[in-house]
């Protein structure tokens, strides 16, 4: 007997369609009717920023494009030509980077899209491609993105941030249109960088909502975690007590004038030293350096080098939260300072060879790429190592002499600089600075200038001086630099160099002469102490070379100060 079949009727027509068919004669499907369509929301654009006085129409059109078409928000516009003349970001009205526009994007994809569209707009409207930095395409391979991340970490290692590693969080567009430069940033990056403070007279804060970026860090306080106690090592208080005791020993040794008890200080320090923290190792290096300078038989220079290397090989410091890349950079700088402080003069070639050997050994403790030349102090010390001894006149001494009048005296000590080492280091510094910064910084040029003067290397001295003068733009800067040169030559007291300066740069028909720049800069910009110090330097030159005819105009000028 066959089982009975159960038949079910399934309707393939929805009730809405059935109702629509029964309701009327309309042949419009239900999904095309207006009552079933979603309501489109009203598009709202960000408010236009407050514009500086005299903003060109091209900038206004650009802002309209950024706001209405690209959807950027929180726009700010700065006219650098309207800033005070003494502002570091001041430019003239014809500058290609006159107007700075800051804007925020909703996301990194939004920033990339807006930057790309802006590039295409300039390309089709003006016929050339603008200069854009920070825009990373998704088509870039992983290897290329890692290279970009490494390149972004070439800033000063002291910061050790992750700026530039995240793609499209800060894009800079130098458009070449009406002198406009557009910065498009994410909210987080804009808060962190605070670019507004660079272009405002009294500093500014970012007017974007505060964005909290949650960071997931492993907690070491959870007793259930296998990492419990790893960071603290359960010896925090005792370690601080040890560091305080070690600092006391170093201080007592520095204040003790007798060299007979130096061995006792060393034994006392070594018995207290545990090596459980970076601070203890720093104090050990400070003590050993002090002992080496006072009695090399107690602590040799090899002992100093050994302290720095043993710190990085210490097993006790493995669990500590230490930025080892920064420690390596700091220790290299400490080593360079120790080499310069050695009592007995060493040839520059030997100093540089010692530094090269030490860097190759200490960098073996790091797997990351280190950027020593991003640290200004490293460059300054490297240039100092080209001389057999310390340079007695530097920027700090000239600044003190100008502002207070102290230290204005003749230096009879002549520095010996190794020509080959100086040439190699100079070309290395110039190559690296031109590739990373576009120019050699002024402070480094000044240091080279002072070194050439102390070494009496006048051909290179005047060559560097002409390059420095060409890099200065305002009369105030030129007059200030020429004033420093008067102090420098007065201390060196070289008659030929003084004659060349007062004949060629003091009061001539050349627009860059000292008197012309002094009048343009308005002598009132110099304080009474600075004018008095300048008069003292000129009087010292008059005492040594007053009978020379080339100094007559300077002597008359000194009476007006």
Coordinates of N, CA and C in Angstrom, one line a residue, residues 8 16 88 177 240 249 281 287 308 363 383 414 421:
X8 N 1.4 20.5 -0.6 CA 1.3 21.9 0.0 C 1.4 22.9 -1.2
X16 N 3.0 42.1 -0.3 CA 3.0 43.5 -0.8 C 2.7 43.5 -2.3
X88 N 60.5 83.2 12.5 CA 61.3 82.2 11.8 C 60.7 81.7 10.5
X177 N 50.9 76.9 -7.0 CA 49.8 77.8 -7.4 C 49.6 78.8 -6.3
X240 N 67.5 51.9 43.2 CA 67.5 53.4 43.4 C 68.5 53.8 44.5
X249 N 79.5 58.7 45.6 CA 80.9 58.4 45.5 C 81.6 59.2 44.3
X281 N 75.5 52.0 35.3 CA 76.6 52.0 34.3 C 77.0 53.4 33.9
X287 N 82.7 58.0 36.6 CA 83.8 57.8 37.6 C 85.1 57.4 36.9
X308 N 81.6 50.8 28.5 CA 80.5 51.0 27.6 C 80.1 49.7 26.9
X363 N 77.9 48.7 17.6 CA 76.7 48.5 16.7 C 76.4 47.0 16.5
X383 N 83.5 66.6 13.6 CA 84.4 67.7 13.1 C 85.5 68.1 14.0
X414 N 97.6 78.0 18.8 CA 97.3 77.6 17.4 C 96.9 76.2 17.4
X421 N 92.2 64.5 7.1 CA 91.0 64.2 7.9 C 89.9 65.2 7.8

